[in-house]
Amino acid sequence: MISKFFSKSKPVHYIVASIILLVVFVLARFKIFTGDVNAFVFLKQTGLFLISLFSVFVFDFFVTRNSLTKKNSYSIVLFVLFFAILPQTILNSQIIVANLFILLALRRLISLRTQKDIKKKLFDASFWIAISTLFYFWSSVFFILIFVTLITYAITDLKNYIIPLIGITTVGIMTTCYLIITEIQILDFAKGLFDYSLDYSALNSKQIIVGTTLLLSFGLWALFYYIKNIKSKMKTYRPSFKLIIITAILALVIVIFAPSKNGSEFIFLFAPLSIIITNYIEVISENWFKDTLLWVIFLTPIALLLL
């Protein structure tokens, strides 16, 4: 049974996840590739794949480290399968990089649960999110998560509310210096950054509609159980589970207002949805239902290829 196979965390699961991601990455990139293959192109594509793979391991690290799921591999497999369900996320190089920095920031914010090295973690989180905005400006929405985290973890020292501003300013100064050195006009760089769109016609394809419907419907269904079971978690861990919900909401805001809607903007939902759905799978007592759910997620990418 597939649920039993992933019910415990084993090294082989990382290999399986890596192979799935590699297959998805190659198929997605090959579908749109039209140029000649040379050393530069190969190195660039290899680098993008390694960034995608590193994102998976960063995600798994902070999930495991903060006990956001039990000791199983459901979350990492779901995270990778979401790429397969929405391969458009693989096609946007900048958003792949932006998502990695958001995961690095989320890792630092969740770890504030320990109340250790607060200032360092806040600076790191704000720094990573600021870097992320250079690749995809709308990821700046996650700055809200920093202050929500401070409130959620009851961190009241006013000095800690200033630290994120220092992190943002640091990246701002570095970016300004780069623009001056490269003689790029700041106004030209900032042009279009604040654009938004409520036109969803670009998402009107069978593949995207089926993929997003599956993710959002499963996520919404699992969310009811996720919220219900927060009270059963250890008191010190409850704020972390609440932050995952806030992360999902902020990711959904990006999906709603993103200026260029091509499916890649859904990538920010992958991490919180993986955690939420994994928590739901963990409480399912009927093995046949758990297997059915996982098989649907596994087989959906194959079905989408036929559309």
Short mmCIF file of C-alpha atoms in Angstrom, two decimals:
data_model
loop_
_atom_site.label_atom_id
_atom_site.label_comp_id
_atom_site.label_asym_id
_atom_site.label_seq_id
_atom_site.Cartn_x
_atom_site.Cartn_y
_atom_site.Cartn_z
CA MET A 1 0.00 0.00 0.00
CA ILE A 2 1.29 3.40 -0.97
CA SER A 3 0.25 5.00 2.33
CA LYS A 4 2.20 2.38 4.27
CA PHE A 5 5.28 2.90 2.09
CA PHE A 6 5.45 6.61 2.98
CA SER A 7 4.18 6.23 6.55
CA LYS A 8 7.74 6.41 7.91
CA SER A 9 10.62 8.66 7.01
CA LYS A 10 13.28 6.69 5.14
CA PRO A 11 16.24 7.68 2.93
CA VAL A 12 14.65 5.90 -0.05
CA HIS A 13 11.78 8.39 0.06
CA TYR A 14 14.19 11.25 -0.63
CA ILE A 15 15.47 9.35 -3.64
CA VAL A 16 11.91 8.80 -4.89
CA ALA A 17 11.05 12.48 -4.39
CA SER A 18 14.23 13.56 -6.20
CA ILE A 19 13.51 11.25 -9.15
CA ILE A 20 9.92 12.50 -9.44
CA LEU A 21 11.10 16.11 -9.39
CA LEU A 22 13.78 15.38 -12.00
CA VAL A 23 11.27 13.73 -14.34
CA VAL A 24 8.81 16.62 -13.93
CA PHE A 25 11.56 19.20 -14.44
CA VAL A 26 12.90 17.54 -17.61
CA LEU A 27 9.45 16.99 -19.14
CA ALA A 28 8.27 20.53 -18.35
CA ARG A 29 11.43 22.19 -19.60
CA PHE A 30 11.75 19.96 -22.67
CA LYS A 31 8.20 20.83 -23.71
CA ILE A 32 9.02 24.53 -24.11
CA PHE A 33 12.69 24.25 -25.10
CA THR A 34 13.34 25.32 -28.69
CA GLY A 35 17.00 26.38 -28.79
CA ASP A 36 20.22 24.43 -29.22
CA VAL A 37 21.67 22.54 -26.29
CA ASN A 38 25.09 23.78 -25.25
CA ALA A 39 27.20 23.81 -22.10
CA PHE A 40 25.75 27.11 -20.87
CA VAL A 41 22.14 25.98 -21.33
CA PHE A 42 22.88 22.65 -19.66
CA LEU A 43 24.54 24.31 -16.67
CA LYS A 44 21.69 26.81 -16.33
CA GLN A 45 19.03 24.10 -16.38
CA THR A 46 21.04 21.97 -13.95
CA GLY A 47 21.33 24.94 -11.61
CA LEU A 48 17.57 25.55 -11.72
CA PHE A 49 16.90 21.89 -10.98
CA LEU A 50 19.30 21.94 -8.03
CA ILE A 51 17.56 25.06 -6.70
CA SER A 52 14.20 23.26 -7.00
CA LEU A 53 15.63 20.19 -5.27
CA PHE A 54 17.21 22.29 -2.53
CA SER A 55 13.79 23.90 -1.95
CA VAL A 56 12.37 20.44 -1.28
CA PHE A 57 15.02 19.67 1.32
CA VAL A 58 14.71 23.09 2.99
CA PHE A 59 10.97 22.47 3.25
CA ASP A 60 11.48 19.01 4.71
CA PHE A 61 14.08 20.32 7.17
CA PHE A 62 11.88 22.92 8.86
CA VAL A 63 8.84 20.63 8.80
CA THR A 64 10.76 17.87 10.56
CA ARG A 65 12.69 20.20 12.87
CA ASN A 66 9.52 21.87 14.12
CA SER A 67 7.34 18.73 14.24
CA LEU A 68 4.78 20.19 11.85
CA THR A 69 3.94 16.64 10.82
CA LYS A 70 4.61 13.24 12.32
CA LYS A 71 7.68 11.22 11.32
CA ASN A 72 6.63 10.27 7.81
CA SER A 73 7.37 11.30 4.24
CA TYR A 74 3.91 12.38 3.13
CA SER A 75 4.74 16.09 3.17
CA ILE A 76 7.87 15.89 1.03
CA VAL A 77 6.18 13.61 -1.52
CA LEU A 78 3.14 15.87 -1.71
CA PHE A 79 5.38 18.92 -2.13
CA VAL A 80 7.08 17.32 -5.13
CA LEU A 81 3.83 15.98 -6.62
CA PHE A 82 2.36 19.47 -6.56
CA PHE A 83 5.09 20.46 -9.02
CA ALA A 84 3.93 17.59 -11.21
CA ILE A 85 0.28 18.65 -10.95
CA LEU A 86 1.16 22.26 -11.84
CA PRO A 87 4.35 22.01 -13.97
CA GLN A 88 3.90 25.69 -14.90
CA THR A 89 5.73 26.43 -11.66
CA ILE A 90 8.82 24.75 -13.09
CA LEU A 91 8.78 26.99 -16.16
CA ASN A 92 9.25 30.26 -14.27
CA SER A 93 12.90 30.44 -13.26
CA GLN A 94 12.56 33.60 -11.17
CA ILE A 95 9.63 32.33 -9.15
CA ILE A 96 11.51 29.09 -8.38
CA VAL A 97 14.32 31.15 -6.86
CA ALA A 98 11.87 33.44 -5.05
CA ASN A 99 10.11 30.44 -3.51
CA LEU A 100 13.41 29.08 -2.20
CA PHE A 101 14.09 32.33 -0.32
CA ILE A 102 10.55 32.35 1.07
CA LEU A 103 11.09 28.81 2.39
CA LEU A 104 14.38 29.90 3.99
CA ALA A 105 12.53 32.80 5.62
CA LEU A 106 9.70 30.54 6.78
CA ARG A 107 12.26 28.20 8.31
CA ARG A 108 13.65 31.04 10.43
CA LEU A 109 10.22 32.37 11.43
CA ILE A 110 8.86 28.99 12.52
CA SER A 111 12.01 28.42 14.59
CA LEU A 112 11.17 31.51 16.69
CA ARG A 113 9.06 29.07 18.68
CA THR A 114 12.17 28.37 20.78
CA GLN A 115 12.51 32.07 21.69
CA LYS A 116 16.26 31.81 21.03
CA ASP A 117 18.36 34.13 18.81
CA ILE A 118 15.23 36.15 18.09
CA LYS A 119 16.95 39.16 16.55
CA LYS A 120 19.17 37.04 14.31
CA LYS A 121 16.23 34.97 13.07
CA LEU A 122 14.13 38.07 12.40
CA PHE A 123 16.92 39.68 10.44
CA ASP A 124 17.49 36.51 8.42
CA ALA A 125 13.79 36.12 7.66
CA SER A 126 13.34 39.73 6.54
CA PHE A 127 16.58 39.55 4.53
CA TRP A 128 15.47 36.39 2.67
CA ILE A 129 12.02 37.78 1.91
CA ALA A 130 13.56 41.02 0.65
CA ILE A 131 15.88 39.02 -1.61
CA SER A 132 12.86 37.07 -2.82
CA THR A 133 11.12 40.28 -3.89
CA LEU A 134 14.00 41.01 -6.27
CA PHE A 135 13.04 37.89 -8.21
CA TYR A 136 9.27 38.10 -7.77
CA PHE A 137 8.00 41.33 -6.27
CA TRP A 138 4.65 40.00 -5.05
CA SER A 139 6.44 37.68 -2.63
CA SER A 140 6.79 40.88 -0.56
CA VAL A 141 3.33 39.96 0.78
CA PHE A 142 5.15 37.60 3.13
CA PHE A 143 6.58 40.57 5.05
CA ILE A 144 3.22 40.51 6.80
CA LEU A 145 4.09 37.04 8.10
CA ILE A 146 7.05 38.44 10.06
CA PHE A 147 4.88 40.70 12.21
CA VAL A 148 2.14 38.08 12.50
CA THR A 149 4.81 35.69 13.80
CA LEU A 150 5.94 38.21 16.42
CA ILE A 151 2.37 38.55 17.65
CA THR A 152 1.65 34.81 17.48
CA TYR A 153 4.73 33.91 19.53
CA ALA A 154 3.98 36.77 21.96
CA ILE A 155 7.30 38.52 21.32
CA THR A 156 6.62 41.97 22.75
CA ASP A 157 10.02 43.69 22.83
CA LEU A 158 9.63 46.71 20.51
CA LYS A 159 13.26 46.38 19.37
CA ASN A 160 12.33 43.13 17.63
CA TYR A 161 9.78 44.97 15.50
CA ILE A 162 12.55 47.21 14.16
CA ILE A 163 14.87 44.34 13.15
CA PRO A 164 12.85 43.38 10.03
CA LEU A 165 13.10 46.96 8.79
CA ILE A 166 16.88 46.72 9.11
CA GLY A 167 16.89 43.52 7.06
CA ILE A 168 14.76 45.14 4.34
CA THR A 169 16.93 48.28 4.35
CA THR A 170 20.09 46.17 3.99
CA VAL A 171 18.77 44.54 0.82
CA GLY A 172 17.52 47.91 -0.40
CA ILE A 173 20.99 49.46 -0.03
CA MET A 174 22.66 46.49 -1.73
CA THR A 175 20.19 46.67 -4.62
CA THR A 176 20.65 50.42 -5.02
CA CYS A 177 24.43 50.01 -5.13
CA TYR A 178 24.07 47.33 -7.81
CA LEU A 179 21.79 49.55 -9.91
CA ILE A 180 24.24 52.44 -9.64
CA ILE A 181 27.23 50.29 -10.59
CA THR A 182 25.41 48.75 -13.56
CA GLU A 183 23.96 52.16 -14.53
CA ILE A 184 20.39 50.92 -14.39
CA GLN A 185 17.85 53.63 -13.68
CA ILE A 186 15.99 53.01 -10.42
CA LEU A 187 12.71 54.16 -11.98
CA ASP A 188 13.16 51.71 -14.84
CA PHE A 189 13.87 48.94 -12.35
CA ALA A 190 10.78 49.80 -10.29
CA LYS A 191 8.50 50.12 -13.32
CA GLY A 192 5.70 47.58 -13.21
CA LEU A 193 6.60 46.22 -9.77
CA PHE A 194 3.32 47.34 -8.24
CA ASP A 195 1.14 46.05 -11.07
CA TYR A 196 -1.68 43.65 -10.23
CA SER A 197 -4.37 41.87 -12.19
CA LEU A 198 -7.77 40.32 -11.56
CA ASP A 199 -7.94 38.86 -15.06
CA TYR A 200 -7.90 35.06 -14.76
CA SER A 201 -8.45 34.26 -18.44
CA ALA A 202 -4.82 33.13 -18.78
CA LEU A 203 -5.58 30.29 -16.35
CA ASN A 204 -8.38 29.00 -18.57
CA SER A 205 -6.75 25.74 -19.63
CA LYS A 206 -7.85 22.21 -18.77
CA GLN A 207 -4.52 21.36 -17.14
CA ILE A 208 -4.44 24.39 -14.85
CA ILE A 209 -8.15 24.20 -14.01
CA VAL A 210 -7.97 20.51 -13.05
CA GLY A 211 -4.69 20.95 -11.17
CA THR A 212 -5.74 23.99 -9.15
CA THR A 213 -9.19 22.55 -8.45
CA LEU A 214 -7.58 19.41 -7.02
CA LEU A 215 -5.11 21.33 -4.87
CA LEU A 216 -7.58 23.87 -3.54
CA SER A 217 -10.40 21.39 -2.92
CA PHE A 218 -8.13 18.91 -1.11
CA GLY A 219 -6.50 21.77 0.77
CA LEU A 220 -9.80 23.29 1.85
CA TRP A 221 -11.18 19.91 2.94
CA ALA A 222 -8.02 19.10 4.90
CA LEU A 223 -8.00 22.59 6.45
CA PHE A 224 -11.17 21.88 8.45
CA TYR A 225 -9.51 18.87 10.09
CA TYR A 226 -6.23 20.74 10.45
CA ILE A 227 -7.88 23.58 12.41
CA LYS A 228 -9.90 21.11 14.47
CA ASN A 229 -6.78 19.17 15.49
CA ILE A 230 -4.63 22.16 16.45
CA LYS A 231 -6.00 21.94 19.98
CA SER A 232 -4.66 18.39 20.25
CA LYS A 233 -1.10 19.58 19.59
CA MET A 234 1.35 20.46 22.32
CA LYS A 235 0.74 23.99 23.56
CA THR A 236 4.20 25.20 22.56
CA TYR A 237 3.69 23.97 18.98
CA ARG A 238 0.20 25.37 18.39
CA PRO A 239 1.39 28.84 17.22
CA SER A 240 3.54 27.17 14.53
CA PHE A 241 0.51 25.35 13.12
CA LYS A 242 -1.44 28.60 13.07
CA LEU A 243 1.37 30.29 11.14
CA ILE A 244 1.05 27.66 8.40
CA ILE A 245 -2.57 28.76 7.91
CA ILE A 246 -1.49 32.41 7.68
CA THR A 247 1.18 31.40 5.16
CA ALA A 248 -1.44 29.69 3.02
CA ILE A 249 -3.68 32.77 3.15
CA LEU A 250 -0.83 35.08 2.11
CA ALA A 251 0.08 32.69 -0.73
CA LEU A 252 -3.54 32.80 -1.86
CA VAL A 253 -3.40 36.61 -1.86
CA ILE A 254 -0.50 36.39 -4.30
CA VAL A 255 -2.49 34.02 -6.51
CA ILE A 256 -5.42 36.45 -6.54
CA PHE A 257 -3.51 39.65 -7.30
CA ALA A 258 -0.46 38.43 -9.26
CA PRO A 259 -0.06 40.61 -12.38
CA SER A 260 0.97 37.75 -14.65
CA LYS A 261 -1.22 34.71 -14.14
CA ASN A 262 0.26 31.62 -15.76
CA GLY A 263 -0.02 29.04 -12.98
CA SER A 264 3.48 29.56 -11.60
CA GLU A 265 2.17 31.84 -8.83
CA PHE A 266 0.63 28.78 -7.14
CA ILE A 267 4.10 27.64 -6.07
CA PHE A 268 3.84 29.59 -2.81
CA LEU A 269 0.87 27.45 -1.81
CA PHE A 270 2.79 24.19 -2.12
CA ALA A 271 4.52 24.28 1.28
CA PRO A 272 1.53 25.17 3.49
CA LEU A 273 -0.83 22.87 1.56
CA SER A 274 1.62 19.96 1.86
CA ILE A 275 1.70 20.40 5.64
CA ILE A 276 -2.08 20.84 5.96
CA ILE A 277 -2.93 17.83 3.78
CA THR A 278 -0.28 15.68 5.48
CA ASN A 279 -1.83 16.42 8.86
CA TYR A 280 -5.18 15.31 7.43
CA ILE A 281 -3.72 12.09 6.02
CA GLU A 282 -2.22 11.31 9.42
CA VAL A 283 -5.64 11.30 11.12
CA ILE A 284 -7.37 9.14 8.50
CA SER A 285 -8.04 5.76 10.11
CA GLU A 286 -9.26 3.91 6.99
CA ASN A 287 -6.22 2.71 5.04
CA TRP A 288 -8.23 2.26 1.83
CA PHE A 289 -9.30 5.92 1.91
CA LYS A 290 -5.77 7.08 2.65
CA ASP A 291 -4.46 5.01 -0.28
CA THR A 292 -7.18 6.34 -2.58
CA LEU A 293 -6.33 9.93 -1.70
CA LEU A 294 -2.63 9.42 -2.36
CA TRP A 295 -3.24 7.53 -5.60
CA VAL A 296 -5.45 10.36 -6.88
CA ILE A 297 -2.63 12.84 -6.23
CA PHE A 298 -0.06 10.49 -7.78
CA LEU A 299 -2.09 9.72 -10.92
CA THR A 300 -3.40 13.22 -11.58
CA PRO A 301 -0.16 14.44 -13.24
CA ILE A 302 -0.26 11.44 -15.60
CA ALA A 303 -3.90 12.15 -16.43
CA LEU A 304 -3.10 15.82 -17.06
CA LEU A 305 -0.51 14.83 -19.65
CA LEU A 306 -3.30 13.28 -21.69
CA LEU A 307 -5.42 16.46 -21.72
#
